[in-house]
């Protein structure tokens, strides 16, 4: 039997998620790969989707989007990415219903795991690095950035934030990191001593960001939080600047008067890594996955694991995944 995590309604994930048993998956068809899961990542974004699920579902809704495991079978005539073979380790994203012991995945979304990576890093190899790639592209494509502009990111101590910092250092992007506490700022300075960090714990933090920018205009702001913090970032941006919103942490909306956008010709852009497969060409997806692998290899020390749980401890795992002050991602081993 295959054990799978599902829900039938929205609400607190710890309350609405359950584990069911279902028949083992059938032999994969053309275009499919059968994977025996080794570990999956509990992304906060997955939990937000579950919490916001509307109404009641007629059938159980499978949970999760990213999983790492071993290939058990490949559908007949299926073209797979280089390195994907029976018995080989792979990671899949975005795979609806990834939180299960057995997964039948779309072959186009299956990527081979480099031998040098542990399962713990491999479990995080796609979603967060692809997010960092997506955000880097947004910054690069902005006309004001790349000359004398500066990049600012909030939640810089998060798993994605640390990868963005590493990527920015590699490309020599001027960057100012923003976190919510002095403690978080101190921890981030230990990881990246050459990158300025500002804490929003104190009034006047925006002026500290301007000072840390060293006279450069703040051209691009990357923000997964939203709400009041995003409004402050709009004030920080220089004329022609761009705010890239890629998360839903704050409960309140971003409230902005049109004059704020018009007076400085600002741009607001929303990005969702879950839409990456449909927005990118096949060639772009292949390039992005190759870059994500390289990020995982070069920055493997930044792929922290907050804790690892078993499937029987699912409620504890999802509670830990949203715990304030958590460093790294929560993993679940389904066997």
Short mmCIF file of C-alpha atoms in Angstrom, two decimals:
data_model
loop_
_atom_site.label_atom_id
_atom_site.label_comp_id
_atom_site.label_asym_id
_atom_site.label_seq_id
_atom_site.Cartn_x
_atom_site.Cartn_y
_atom_site.Cartn_z
CA UNK A 1 0.00 0.00 0.00
CA UNK A 2 1.04 3.60 -0.67
CA UNK A 3 0.77 6.07 2.20
CA UNK A 4 -0.10 9.59 1.06
CA UNK A 5 -0.69 12.94 2.79
CA UNK A 6 -4.05 14.51 1.88
CA UNK A 7 -6.65 17.00 3.04
CA UNK A 8 -10.32 17.56 2.24
CA UNK A 9 -10.73 21.16 3.42
CA UNK A 10 -8.77 24.28 4.20
CA UNK A 11 -7.53 25.22 7.63
CA UNK A 12 -4.56 24.76 9.90
CA UNK A 13 -2.41 22.11 8.21
CA UNK A 14 -1.74 20.38 11.53
CA UNK A 15 -5.51 19.90 11.87
CA UNK A 16 -6.62 19.13 8.31
CA UNK A 17 -3.78 17.00 6.95
CA UNK A 18 -4.07 13.26 7.29
CA UNK A 19 -2.28 10.18 5.99
CA UNK A 20 -4.29 7.68 3.98
CA UNK A 21 -3.45 4.30 2.47
CA UNK A 22 -4.14 3.65 -1.17
CA UNK A 23 -3.20 0.93 -3.66
CA UNK A 24 0.36 0.98 -4.94
CA UNK A 25 0.67 3.05 -8.13
CA UNK A 26 0.35 1.30 -11.46
CA UNK A 27 3.23 0.83 -13.88
CA UNK A 28 4.18 4.25 -15.30
CA UNK A 29 2.85 5.09 -18.72
CA UNK A 30 4.57 6.95 -21.54
CA UNK A 31 5.91 10.27 -20.22
CA UNK A 32 5.90 9.12 -16.60
CA UNK A 33 8.48 8.03 -14.02
CA UNK A 34 7.73 5.90 -10.94
CA UNK A 35 9.67 7.10 -7.87
CA UNK A 36 10.06 5.58 -4.43
CA UNK A 37 10.23 8.64 -2.19
CA UNK A 38 13.14 9.01 0.22
CA UNK A 39 12.42 12.44 1.70
CA UNK A 40 10.19 15.41 1.05
CA UNK A 41 10.38 19.04 2.08
CA UNK A 42 7.63 20.85 3.98
CA UNK A 43 7.61 24.22 2.24
CA UNK A 44 5.73 27.04 4.00
CA UNK A 45 4.14 27.83 0.62
CA UNK A 46 2.62 24.34 0.54
CA UNK A 47 1.11 24.94 3.96
CA UNK A 48 -0.30 28.32 2.90
CA UNK A 49 -2.02 26.63 -0.04
CA UNK A 50 -3.58 24.05 2.27
CA UNK A 51 -4.70 26.69 4.76
CA UNK A 52 -6.36 28.75 2.02
CA UNK A 53 -8.10 25.82 0.29
CA UNK A 54 -11.71 26.89 -0.38
CA UNK A 55 -14.68 24.83 0.79
CA UNK A 56 -14.74 21.06 1.11
CA UNK A 57 -13.33 18.67 -1.47
CA UNK A 58 -15.39 15.76 -2.77
CA UNK A 59 -12.21 13.65 -2.90
CA UNK A 60 -9.03 13.84 -0.81
CA UNK A 61 -6.60 16.43 -2.18
CA UNK A 62 -2.96 15.22 -2.28
CA UNK A 63 -0.49 17.60 -0.61
CA UNK A 64 3.05 18.74 -1.38
CA UNK A 65 5.04 19.79 -4.44
CA UNK A 66 8.68 18.66 -4.04
CA UNK A 67 10.09 15.18 -3.38
CA UNK A 68 13.37 13.30 -3.67
CA UNK A 69 13.66 9.57 -4.21
CA UNK A 70 14.88 6.68 -6.33
CA UNK A 71 13.59 5.79 -9.80
CA UNK A 72 11.80 2.43 -9.79
CA UNK A 73 10.52 2.41 -13.36
CA UNK A 74 10.33 4.60 -16.46
CA UNK A 75 7.33 4.51 -18.78
CA UNK A 76 7.82 2.91 -22.21
CA UNK A 77 9.30 5.24 -24.80
CA UNK A 78 9.71 8.03 -22.25
CA UNK A 79 12.41 10.63 -22.81
CA UNK A 80 14.08 11.59 -19.56
CA UNK A 81 16.68 14.15 -18.54
CA UNK A 82 20.36 13.16 -18.54
CA UNK A 83 21.23 11.01 -15.54
CA UNK A 84 17.65 9.90 -14.86
CA UNK A 85 17.73 6.08 -14.80
CA UNK A 86 16.26 3.18 -12.90
CA UNK A 87 17.98 2.97 -9.53
CA UNK A 88 19.19 6.58 -9.71
CA UNK A 89 18.36 9.36 -7.28
CA UNK A 90 16.10 12.12 -8.56
CA UNK A 91 14.22 15.18 -7.38
CA UNK A 92 10.85 16.38 -8.70
CA UNK A 93 9.28 19.85 -8.63
CA UNK A 94 6.53 21.00 -8.94
CA UNK A 95 4.81 17.65 -8.47
CA UNK A 96 1.25 17.89 -7.07
CA UNK A 97 0.80 15.23 -4.41
CA UNK A 98 4.53 14.89 -3.72
CA UNK A 99 4.02 13.95 -0.07
CA UNK A 100 3.70 10.20 -0.47
CA UNK A 101 5.76 7.01 -0.39
CA UNK A 102 5.33 6.38 -4.12
CA UNK A 103 5.05 9.04 -6.80
CA UNK A 104 4.18 8.76 -10.49
CA UNK A 105 5.75 11.94 -11.86
CA UNK A 106 5.75 13.78 -15.15
CA UNK A 107 9.10 12.90 -16.72
CA UNK A 108 9.65 16.53 -17.77
CA UNK A 109 9.83 17.55 -14.10
CA UNK A 110 12.26 14.86 -12.95
CA UNK A 111 15.89 15.90 -12.45
CA UNK A 112 18.85 13.67 -11.61
CA UNK A 113 20.61 14.35 -8.29
CA UNK A 114 24.40 14.84 -8.44
CA UNK A 115 26.30 12.16 -6.53
CA UNK A 116 27.99 14.79 -4.37
CA UNK A 117 24.72 15.91 -2.78
CA UNK A 118 23.22 14.32 0.30
CA UNK A 119 19.53 13.47 0.40
CA UNK A 120 19.02 16.43 2.73
CA UNK A 121 20.38 18.89 0.16
CA UNK A 122 18.81 17.03 -2.78
CA UNK A 123 15.39 17.40 -1.13
CA UNK A 124 15.85 21.18 -1.44
CA UNK A 125 17.58 21.19 -4.82
CA UNK A 126 14.84 22.62 -7.03
CA UNK A 127 12.12 24.78 -5.45
CA UNK A 128 14.30 27.23 -3.52
CA UNK A 129 17.22 27.41 -5.98
CA UNK A 130 14.75 27.90 -8.84
CA UNK A 131 13.18 30.72 -6.83
CA UNK A 132 16.63 32.30 -6.49
CA UNK A 133 17.18 31.92 -10.24
CA UNK A 134 13.79 33.50 -10.94
CA UNK A 135 14.51 36.45 -8.65
CA UNK A 136 17.97 36.98 -10.10
CA UNK A 137 16.42 37.15 -13.56
CA UNK A 138 13.86 39.72 -12.40
CA UNK A 139 16.67 41.89 -11.03
CA UNK A 140 18.84 41.54 -14.11
CA UNK A 141 16.02 42.32 -16.51
CA UNK A 142 15.23 45.58 -14.75
CA UNK A 143 16.82 48.43 -16.68
CA UNK A 144 17.93 50.38 -13.64
CA UNK A 145 19.77 47.42 -12.19
CA UNK A 146 23.28 46.48 -13.30
CA UNK A 147 24.62 50.02 -13.58
CA UNK A 148 24.77 51.84 -10.27
CA UNK A 149 21.70 50.31 -8.63
CA UNK A 150 21.50 48.27 -5.45
CA UNK A 151 19.37 45.22 -4.66
CA UNK A 152 17.52 44.91 -1.33
CA UNK A 153 15.88 41.75 -0.05
CA UNK A 154 13.74 41.09 2.99
CA UNK A 155 13.58 37.77 4.91
CA UNK A 156 17.26 37.52 3.99
CA UNK A 157 17.90 34.86 6.64
CA UNK A 158 15.39 32.47 5.08
CA UNK A 159 16.39 29.48 2.98
CA UNK A 160 15.68 31.40 -0.23
CA UNK A 161 17.23 34.60 1.11
CA UNK A 162 20.56 32.91 1.81
CA UNK A 163 20.65 31.48 -1.71
CA UNK A 164 19.88 34.90 -3.20
CA UNK A 165 22.79 36.31 -1.19
CA UNK A 166 25.14 33.62 -2.45
CA UNK A 167 24.04 34.12 -6.05
CA UNK A 168 24.36 37.90 -5.71
CA UNK A 169 27.92 37.55 -4.43
CA UNK A 170 28.80 35.28 -7.35
CA UNK A 171 27.49 37.86 -9.84
CA UNK A 172 28.89 40.85 -7.90
CA UNK A 173 25.44 42.35 -7.36
CA UNK A 174 25.43 45.14 -4.74
CA UNK A 175 23.05 43.82 -2.06
CA UNK A 176 21.61 44.93 1.27
CA UNK A 177 19.96 42.22 3.35
CA UNK A 178 17.00 42.99 5.62
CA UNK A 179 15.89 40.78 8.53
CA UNK A 180 13.42 41.30 11.35
CA UNK A 181 15.71 41.02 14.41
CA UNK A 182 19.16 41.95 15.63
CA UNK A 183 19.75 38.29 16.43
CA UNK A 184 18.93 37.30 12.88
CA UNK A 185 21.21 40.02 11.57
CA UNK A 186 24.11 38.76 13.69
CA UNK A 187 23.61 35.20 12.46
CA UNK A 188 23.49 36.32 8.83
CA UNK A 189 26.68 38.38 9.20
CA UNK A 190 28.49 35.21 10.29
CA UNK A 191 27.45 33.52 7.05
CA UNK A 192 28.08 36.48 4.76
CA UNK A 193 30.44 38.91 6.50
CA UNK A 194 30.86 41.06 3.38
CA UNK A 195 27.14 41.75 2.86
CA UNK A 196 25.48 44.53 4.91
CA UNK A 197 22.51 43.50 7.04
CA UNK A 198 19.82 45.75 8.51
CA UNK A 199 17.28 44.76 11.16
CA UNK A 200 13.74 46.14 11.10
CA UNK A 201 13.62 45.71 14.87
CA UNK A 202 14.41 49.41 15.31
CA UNK A 203 12.73 52.55 13.95
CA UNK A 204 14.76 54.21 11.25
CA UNK A 205 15.81 50.94 9.64
CA UNK A 206 14.97 52.35 6.20
CA UNK A 207 17.60 55.06 6.67
CA UNK A 208 20.06 52.33 7.64
CA UNK A 209 19.32 50.59 4.34
CA UNK A 210 20.00 53.81 2.42
CA UNK A 211 23.27 54.22 4.32
CA UNK A 212 24.27 50.62 3.64
CA UNK A 213 23.56 51.16 -0.06
CA UNK A 214 26.51 53.54 -0.05
CA UNK A 215 24.92 56.20 -2.23
CA UNK A 216 23.62 53.75 -4.83
CA UNK A 217 19.93 54.02 -5.72
CA UNK A 218 17.78 51.16 -4.47
CA UNK A 219 16.66 49.81 -7.83
CA UNK A 220 15.12 46.43 -6.99
CA UNK A 221 13.51 45.08 -3.82
CA UNK A 222 12.74 41.36 -3.38
CA UNK A 223 10.07 40.61 -0.79
CA UNK A 224 8.27 37.42 0.31
CA UNK A 225 6.43 39.14 3.17
CA UNK A 226 4.07 41.78 1.79
CA UNK A 227 1.87 44.02 3.92
CA UNK A 228 3.35 47.05 5.67
CA UNK A 229 6.91 45.97 4.99
CA UNK A 230 6.29 45.98 1.23
CA UNK A 231 4.86 49.48 1.53
CA UNK A 232 8.09 50.61 3.22
CA UNK A 233 10.09 49.06 0.41
CA UNK A 234 8.14 51.07 -2.15
CA UNK A 235 9.19 54.22 -0.28
CA UNK A 236 12.81 53.03 -0.37
CA UNK A 237 12.90 52.43 -4.11
CA UNK A 238 14.52 55.00 -6.33
CA UNK A 239 12.68 56.40 -9.39
CA UNK A 240 12.13 53.66 -11.93
CA UNK A 241 12.58 50.97 -9.27
CA UNK A 242 10.83 47.62 -9.03
CA UNK A 243 9.32 45.64 -6.16
CA UNK A 244 9.19 41.87 -6.74
CA UNK A 245 6.73 40.14 -4.43
CA UNK A 246 7.12 36.37 -4.18
CA UNK A 247 5.46 35.34 -0.90
CA UNK A 248 2.41 35.70 1.33
CA UNK A 249 3.80 35.80 4.84
CA UNK A 250 1.95 38.93 6.01
CA UNK A 251 -1.79 38.58 6.53
CA UNK A 252 -2.59 42.18 5.62
CA UNK A 253 -2.65 43.38 1.99
CA UNK A 254 -0.14 45.74 0.42
CA UNK A 255 -1.85 49.12 0.58
CA UNK A 256 -0.43 51.62 -1.88
CA UNK A 257 -1.81 54.83 -3.33
CA UNK A 258 -1.45 55.29 -7.07
CA UNK A 259 0.55 58.46 -6.47
CA UNK A 260 3.32 56.36 -4.90
CA UNK A 261 3.71 54.42 -8.12
CA UNK A 262 3.18 57.34 -10.47
CA UNK A 263 5.46 59.86 -8.81
CA UNK A 264 8.50 57.58 -9.13
CA UNK A 265 7.38 55.39 -12.06
CA UNK A 266 7.62 52.29 -9.89
CA UNK A 267 6.85 48.74 -10.97
CA UNK A 268 5.28 45.99 -8.83
CA UNK A 269 5.71 42.41 -10.00
CA UNK A 270 4.44 39.16 -8.54
CA UNK A 271 6.38 35.93 -9.06
CA UNK A 272 5.35 32.40 -8.13
CA UNK A 273 7.82 29.56 -8.57
CA UNK A 274 4.90 27.15 -8.88
CA UNK A 275 4.13 28.74 -12.25
CA UNK A 276 7.70 28.33 -13.46
CA UNK A 277 7.02 25.27 -15.69
CA UNK A 278 4.25 27.01 -17.63
CA UNK A 279 6.06 30.34 -17.95
CA UNK A 280 9.41 29.01 -19.20
CA UNK A 281 10.27 27.34 -22.49
CA UNK A 282 11.72 23.82 -22.50
CA UNK A 283 15.18 25.25 -23.12
CA UNK A 284 14.79 27.77 -20.31
CA UNK A 285 13.60 25.07 -17.90
CA UNK A 286 16.59 22.89 -18.71
CA UNK A 287 18.94 25.81 -18.21
CA UNK A 288 17.27 26.79 -14.94
CA UNK A 289 17.47 23.25 -13.56
CA UNK A 290 21.17 23.09 -14.46
CA UNK A 291 21.69 26.39 -12.64
CA UNK A 292 19.69 25.15 -9.63
CA UNK A 293 21.96 22.10 -9.42
CA UNK A 294 25.02 24.32 -9.56
CA UNK A 295 23.64 26.49 -6.76
CA UNK A 296 23.05 23.37 -4.65
CA UNK A 297 26.60 22.20 -5.30
CA UNK A 298 28.30 25.55 -4.67
CA UNK A 299 26.15 26.67 -1.73
CA UNK A 300 25.39 23.32 -0.10
CA UNK A 301 26.36 24.72 3.31
CA UNK A 302 23.38 27.09 3.06
CA UNK A 303 20.84 24.26 2.77
CA UNK A 304 20.11 23.95 6.47
CA UNK A 305 17.71 21.34 7.84
CA UNK A 306 15.64 22.51 10.80
CA UNK A 307 14.54 18.96 11.68
CA UNK A 308 13.63 15.62 10.12
CA UNK A 309 10.41 13.80 11.00
CA UNK A 310 8.69 10.55 10.13
CA UNK A 311 5.31 10.36 8.45
CA UNK A 312 3.69 9.48 11.77
CA UNK A 313 4.96 12.83 13.11
CA UNK A 314 3.37 14.90 10.34
CA UNK A 315 1.52 17.28 12.68
CA UNK A 316 4.76 18.09 14.48
CA UNK A 317 6.53 18.58 11.16
CA UNK A 318 4.06 21.11 9.78
CA UNK A 319 3.99 23.00 13.08
CA UNK A 320 7.78 23.20 13.06
CA UNK A 321 7.81 24.38 9.44
CA UNK A 322 6.16 27.69 10.39
CA UNK A 323 7.78 28.14 13.79
CA UNK A 324 9.23 31.64 14.30
CA UNK A 325 13.01 31.66 14.34
CA UNK A 326 13.30 28.36 12.49
CA UNK A 327 16.53 28.07 10.49
CA UNK A 328 16.40 25.78 7.47
CA UNK A 329 13.62 23.61 6.09
CA UNK A 330 11.71 20.78 7.73
CA UNK A 331 12.04 17.38 6.07
CA UNK A 332 9.90 14.25 6.29
CA UNK A 333 11.03 10.72 5.55
CA UNK A 334 7.92 8.77 4.49
CA UNK A 335 9.17 5.24 5.24
#
